[in-house]
Amino acid sequence: MEENCIFCKIARGDIPSATLYEDEDLRVILDLGPASKGHALVIPKKHAANLFELPDETAQKAIVVAKRVAAKLKEGLHADGLNLVQNNGAAAGQTVDHFHIHLIPRYEGDTVNVGWTPGELNDADKEEILELFR
Ligand code: 5GP
Ligand code: ZN
């Protein structure tokens, strides 16, 4: 538990939330500022600031829970699609420094914006990146 971390308090139940699912490791809640109807957040109970601090075991559990809740939201709300979004760092849009996965149901013609303008993969970048993994 990090002091002054809002998601630690929510995940532990110290602050009430609209909870869709809870187990010993995770809580799934409705986002207070939803991008769309059904926008939910998968939040580990143990504090990790971001993906890079998240233990593998928690990551595994979180994606399975995300999958299950996503399926139920999509079916129950008759969504046409669903985005998983997970921001790390202010540059990537992270505003709460406690790891979370967004589940964002999508509806044909909605105005949700999680896109980007495609660039072009150039040879120098490709080589640099491939070299990192050799
Ligand atoms: P981030 O920008 O860090 O990826 O996402 C943070 C999300 O948390 C935002 O979508 C925001 O609406 C949501 N949020 C922030 N504070 C609260 C809160 O107190 N309760 C709930 N349910 N959601 C919150
Ligand atoms: Zn926290």
PDB file of C-alpha atoms and ligand atoms in Angstrom:
ATOM      1  CA  MET A   1       0.000   0.000   0.000  1.00  0.00           C
ATOM      2  CA  GLU A   2       1.408   3.356  -1.092  1.00  0.00           C
ATOM      3  CA  GLU A   3       0.325   6.271   0.969  1.00  0.00           C
ATOM      4  CA  ASN A   4      -1.775   8.747  -0.992  1.00  0.00           C
ATOM      5  CA  CYS A   5      -2.352   6.293  -3.842  1.00  0.00           C
ATOM      6  CA  ILE A   6      -6.022   6.520  -4.782  1.00  0.00           C
ATOM      7  CA  PHE A   7      -6.049   3.118  -6.506  1.00  0.00           C
ATOM      8  CA  CYS A   8      -4.459   1.405  -3.472  1.00  0.00           C
ATOM      9  CA  LYS A   9      -7.334   2.759  -1.402  1.00  0.00           C
ATOM     10  CA  ILE A  10      -9.961   1.769  -3.958  1.00  0.00           C
ATOM     11  CA  ALA A  11      -8.459  -1.687  -4.560  1.00  0.00           C
ATOM     12  CA  ARG A  12      -8.359  -2.425  -0.826  1.00  0.00           C
ATOM     13  CA  GLY A  13     -11.913  -1.194  -0.378  1.00  0.00           C
ATOM     14  CA  ASP A  14     -10.975   1.786   1.813  1.00  0.00           C
ATOM     15  CA  ILE A  15     -12.717   4.006  -0.737  1.00  0.00           C
ATOM     16  CA  PRO A  16     -15.983   2.608  -2.121  1.00  0.00           C
ATOM     17  CA  SER A  17     -16.212   1.914  -5.842  1.00  0.00           C
ATOM     18  CA  ALA A  18     -18.627   0.370  -8.333  1.00  0.00           C
ATOM     19  CA  THR A  19     -17.004  -3.080  -8.273  1.00  0.00           C
ATOM     20  CA  LEU A  20     -17.678  -5.552 -11.083  1.00  0.00           C
ATOM     21  CA  TYR A  21     -15.286  -8.241  -9.854  1.00  0.00           C
ATOM     22  CA  GLU A  22     -13.017  -8.830  -6.891  1.00  0.00           C
ATOM     23  CA  ASP A  23     -10.643 -11.568  -5.749  1.00  0.00           C
ATOM     24  CA  GLU A  24      -7.666 -11.639  -3.413  1.00  0.00           C
ATOM     25  CA  ASP A  25      -5.340 -10.030  -5.973  1.00  0.00           C
ATOM     26  CA  LEU A  26      -7.497  -7.777  -8.138  1.00  0.00           C
ATOM     27  CA  ARG A  27     -10.498  -5.487  -8.230  1.00  0.00           C
ATOM     28  CA  VAL A  28     -12.353  -4.405 -11.375  1.00  0.00           C
ATOM     29  CA  ILE A  29     -14.257  -1.118 -11.101  1.00  0.00           C
ATOM     30  CA  LEU A  30     -16.182   1.264 -13.294  1.00  0.00           C
ATOM     31  CA  ASP A  31     -14.134   4.277 -14.395  1.00  0.00           C
ATOM     32  CA  LEU A  32     -15.482   7.541 -12.948  1.00  0.00           C
ATOM     33  CA  GLY A  33     -14.783   9.351 -16.219  1.00  0.00           C
ATOM     34  CA  PRO A  34     -15.842   6.729 -18.753  1.00  0.00           C
ATOM     35  CA  ALA A  35     -14.770   6.962 -22.385  1.00  0.00           C
ATOM     36  CA  SER A  36     -17.807   4.830 -23.213  1.00  0.00           C
ATOM     37  CA  LYS A  37     -20.608   2.954 -21.484  1.00  0.00           C
ATOM     38  CA  GLY A  38     -19.016   0.133 -19.498  1.00  0.00           C
ATOM     39  CA  HIS A  39     -15.475   1.592 -19.288  1.00  0.00           C
ATOM     40  CA  ALA A  40     -13.852  -0.394 -16.487  1.00  0.00           C
ATOM     41  CA  LEU A  41     -10.437  -0.654 -14.828  1.00  0.00           C
ATOM     42  CA  VAL A  42      -8.608  -3.799 -13.702  1.00  0.00           C
ATOM     43  CA  ILE A  43      -6.584  -2.835 -10.624  1.00  0.00           C
ATOM     44  CA  PRO A  44      -4.150  -5.059  -8.695  1.00  0.00           C
ATOM     45  CA  LYS A  45      -4.526  -4.800  -4.912  1.00  0.00           C
ATOM     46  CA  LYS A  46      -0.775  -4.688  -4.380  1.00  0.00           C
ATOM     47  CA  HIS A  47       0.802  -1.415  -5.497  1.00  0.00           C
ATOM     48  CA  ALA A  48       2.884  -1.417  -8.665  1.00  0.00           C
ATOM     49  CA  ALA A  49       3.346   1.948 -10.353  1.00  0.00           C
ATOM     50  CA  ASN A  50       3.269   0.595 -13.894  1.00  0.00           C
ATOM     51  CA  LEU A  51       3.819  -2.410 -16.162  1.00  0.00           C
ATOM     52  CA  PHE A  52       7.563  -2.395 -15.537  1.00  0.00           C
ATOM     53  CA  GLU A  53       7.073  -2.839 -11.784  1.00  0.00           C
ATOM     54  CA  LEU A  54       4.294  -5.389 -12.066  1.00  0.00           C
ATOM     55  CA  PRO A  55       5.162  -8.933 -10.884  1.00  0.00           C
ATOM     56  CA  ASP A  56       4.705 -11.561 -13.633  1.00  0.00           C
ATOM     57  CA  GLU A  57       2.215 -13.476 -11.538  1.00  0.00           C
ATOM     58  CA  THR A  58      -0.010 -10.418 -11.155  1.00  0.00           C
ATOM     59  CA  ALA A  59       0.301  -9.654 -14.853  1.00  0.00           C
ATOM     60  CA  GLN A  60      -0.890 -13.150 -15.699  1.00  0.00           C
ATOM     61  CA  LYS A  61      -3.844 -12.933 -13.350  1.00  0.00           C
ATOM     62  CA  ALA A  62      -4.774  -9.443 -14.524  1.00  0.00           C
ATOM     63  CA  ILE A  63      -4.962 -10.363 -18.216  1.00  0.00           C
ATOM     64  CA  VAL A  64      -7.148 -13.391 -17.507  1.00  0.00           C
ATOM     65  CA  VAL A  65      -9.545 -11.314 -15.407  1.00  0.00           C
ATOM     66  CA  ALA A  66      -9.495  -8.560 -18.042  1.00  0.00           C
ATOM     67  CA  LYS A  67     -10.454 -11.125 -20.668  1.00  0.00           C
ATOM     68  CA  ARG A  68     -13.356 -12.492 -18.638  1.00  0.00           C
ATOM     69  CA  VAL A  69     -14.784  -9.121 -17.644  1.00  0.00           C
ATOM     70  CA  ALA A  70     -14.308  -7.793 -21.189  1.00  0.00           C
ATOM     71  CA  ALA A  71     -16.334 -10.670 -22.593  1.00  0.00           C
ATOM     72  CA  LYS A  72     -19.157 -10.096 -20.131  1.00  0.00           C
ATOM     73  CA  LEU A  73     -19.217  -6.338 -20.762  1.00  0.00           C
ATOM     74  CA  LYS A  74     -19.200  -6.792 -24.526  1.00  0.00           C
ATOM     75  CA  GLU A  75     -22.015  -9.299 -24.489  1.00  0.00           C
ATOM     76  CA  GLY A  76     -24.118  -7.684 -21.782  1.00  0.00           C
ATOM     77  CA  LEU A  77     -23.874  -4.172 -23.187  1.00  0.00           C
ATOM     78  CA  HIS A  78     -24.133  -5.323 -26.816  1.00  0.00           C
ATOM     79  CA  ALA A  79     -20.880  -3.558 -27.647  1.00  0.00           C
ATOM     80  CA  ASP A  80     -19.500  -3.939 -31.167  1.00  0.00           C
ATOM     81  CA  GLY A  81     -15.862  -4.110 -30.025  1.00  0.00           C
ATOM     82  CA  LEU A  82     -13.641  -3.416 -27.045  1.00  0.00           C
ATOM     83  CA  ASN A  83     -10.208  -1.861 -26.506  1.00  0.00           C
ATOM     84  CA  LEU A  84      -7.752  -2.886 -23.816  1.00  0.00           C
ATOM     85  CA  VAL A  85      -5.630   0.164 -23.022  1.00  0.00           C
ATOM     86  CA  GLN A  86      -2.763   0.292 -20.555  1.00  0.00           C
ATOM     87  CA  ASN A  87      -0.803   3.515 -20.111  1.00  0.00           C
ATOM     88  CA  ASN A  88       2.703   3.735 -18.625  1.00  0.00           C
ATOM     89  CA  GLY A  89       4.209   7.113 -17.842  1.00  0.00           C
ATOM     90  CA  ALA A  90       2.863  10.620 -18.296  1.00  0.00           C
ATOM     91  CA  ALA A  91       4.123  10.646 -21.887  1.00  0.00           C
ATOM     92  CA  ALA A  92       1.821   7.703 -22.564  1.00  0.00           C
ATOM     93  CA  GLY A  93      -1.165   9.320 -20.870  1.00  0.00           C
ATOM     94  CA  GLN A  94      -0.874   7.700 -17.439  1.00  0.00           C
ATOM     95  CA  THR A  95      -2.494   9.932 -14.819  1.00  0.00           C
ATOM     96  CA  VAL A  96      -2.750   7.484 -11.899  1.00  0.00           C
ATOM     97  CA  ASP A  97       0.590   5.907 -10.991  1.00  0.00           C
ATOM     98  CA  HIS A  98      -0.807   2.539  -9.946  1.00  0.00           C
ATOM     99  CA  PHE A  99      -0.922  -0.079 -12.718  1.00  0.00           C
ATOM    100  CA  HIS A 100      -4.333  -0.569 -14.300  1.00  0.00           C
ATOM    101  CA  ILE A 101      -5.830  -1.957 -17.498  1.00  0.00           C
ATOM    102  CA  HIS A 102      -8.643  -0.044 -19.153  1.00  0.00           C
ATOM    103  CA  LEU A 103     -11.507  -2.051 -20.656  1.00  0.00           C
ATOM    104  CA  ILE A 104     -13.273   0.250 -23.111  1.00  0.00           C
ATOM    105  CA  PRO A 105     -16.340  -1.170 -24.856  1.00  0.00           C
ATOM    106  CA  ARG A 106     -16.750   0.243 -28.349  1.00  0.00           C
ATOM    107  CA  TYR A 107     -19.941   0.977 -30.232  1.00  0.00           C
ATOM    108  CA  GLU A 108     -20.244   1.530 -33.985  1.00  0.00           C
ATOM    109  CA  GLY A 109     -19.989   5.255 -34.644  1.00  0.00           C
ATOM    110  CA  ASP A 110     -18.798   6.198 -31.133  1.00  0.00           C
ATOM    111  CA  THR A 111     -16.369   9.077 -30.673  1.00  0.00           C
ATOM    112  CA  VAL A 112     -13.852   7.311 -28.434  1.00  0.00           C
ATOM    113  CA  ASN A 113     -10.314   8.208 -29.430  1.00  0.00           C
ATOM    114  CA  VAL A 114      -7.619   5.608 -28.793  1.00  0.00           C
ATOM    115  CA  GLY A 115      -6.049   5.785 -32.230  1.00  0.00           C
ATOM    116  CA  TRP A 116      -2.876   7.136 -33.812  1.00  0.00           C
ATOM    117  CA  THR A 117      -1.714   8.280 -37.203  1.00  0.00           C
ATOM    118  CA  PRO A 118       0.277   5.456 -38.805  1.00  0.00           C
ATOM    119  CA  GLY A 119       3.857   6.357 -39.703  1.00  0.00           C
ATOM    120  CA  GLU A 120       6.276   4.339 -41.817  1.00  0.00           C
ATOM    121  CA  LEU A 121       8.822   1.832 -40.530  1.00  0.00           C
ATOM    122  CA  ASN A 122      12.232   2.958 -41.777  1.00  0.00           C
ATOM    123  CA  ASP A 123      15.281   0.695 -42.152  1.00  0.00           C
ATOM    124  CA  ALA A 124      17.413   2.463 -39.511  1.00  0.00           C
ATOM    125  CA  ASP A 125      14.738   2.159 -36.832  1.00  0.00           C
ATOM    126  CA  LYS A 126      13.993  -1.407 -37.800  1.00  0.00           C
ATOM    127  CA  GLU A 127      17.664  -2.420 -37.549  1.00  0.00           C
ATOM    128  CA  GLU A 128      18.151  -0.590 -34.236  1.00  0.00           C
ATOM    129  CA  ILE A 129      15.154  -2.288 -32.706  1.00  0.00           C
ATOM    130  CA  LEU A 130      15.866  -5.753 -34.090  1.00  0.00           C
ATOM    131  CA  GLU A 131      19.421  -5.436 -32.710  1.00  0.00           C
ATOM    132  CA  LEU A 132      17.995  -4.974 -29.210  1.00  0.00           C
ATOM    133  CA  PHE A 133      16.463  -8.417 -29.406  1.00  0.00           C
ATOM    134  CA  ARG A 134      19.366 -10.314 -30.933  1.00  0.00           C
TER     135      ARG A 134
HETATM  136  P1  5GP B   1      -4.766   6.615 -16.794  1.00  0.00           P
HETATM  137  O1  5GP B   1      -4.890   7.962 -17.464  1.00  0.00           O
HETATM  138  O2  5GP B   1      -3.829   6.691 -15.611  1.00  0.00           O
HETATM  139  O3  5GP B   1      -4.456   5.486 -17.722  1.00  0.00           O
HETATM  140  O4  5GP B   1      -6.227   6.295 -16.262  1.00  0.00           O
HETATM  141  C1  5GP B   1      -6.717   6.725 -15.038  1.00  0.00           C
HETATM  142  C2  5GP B   1      -8.212   6.500 -15.084  1.00  0.00           C
HETATM  143  O5  5GP B   1      -8.693   6.489 -13.745  1.00  0.00           O
HETATM  144  C3  5GP B   1      -8.994   7.590 -15.813  1.00  0.00           C
HETATM  145  O6  5GP B   1      -9.768   6.985 -16.841  1.00  0.00           O
HETATM  146  C4  5GP B   1      -9.862   8.209 -14.736  1.00  0.00           C
HETATM  147  O7  5GP B   1     -11.145   8.546 -15.203  1.00  0.00           O
HETATM  148  C5  5GP B   1      -9.929   7.114 -13.688  1.00  0.00           C
HETATM  149  N1  5GP B   1     -10.057   7.567 -12.307  1.00  0.00           N
HETATM  150  C6  5GP B   1      -9.282   8.502 -11.694  1.00  0.00           C
HETATM  151  N2  5GP B   1      -9.650   8.626 -10.397  1.00  0.00           N
HETATM  152  C7  5GP B   1     -10.657   7.724 -10.198  1.00  0.00           C
HETATM  153  C8  5GP B   1     -11.436   7.381  -9.059  1.00  0.00           C
HETATM  154  O8  5GP B   1     -11.298   7.926  -7.966  1.00  0.00           O
HETATM  155  N3  5GP B   1     -12.380   6.401  -9.221  1.00  0.00           N
HETATM  156  C9  5GP B   1     -12.575   5.781 -10.431  1.00  0.00           C
HETATM  157  N4  5GP B   1     -13.522   4.834 -10.469  1.00  0.00           N
HETATM  158  N5  5GP B   1     -11.853   6.084 -11.526  1.00  0.00           N
HETATM  159  C10 5GP B   1     -10.917   7.051 -11.423  1.00  0.00           C
HETATM  160 ZN    ZN B   2      -1.267   2.161  -5.368  1.00  0.00          ZN
END
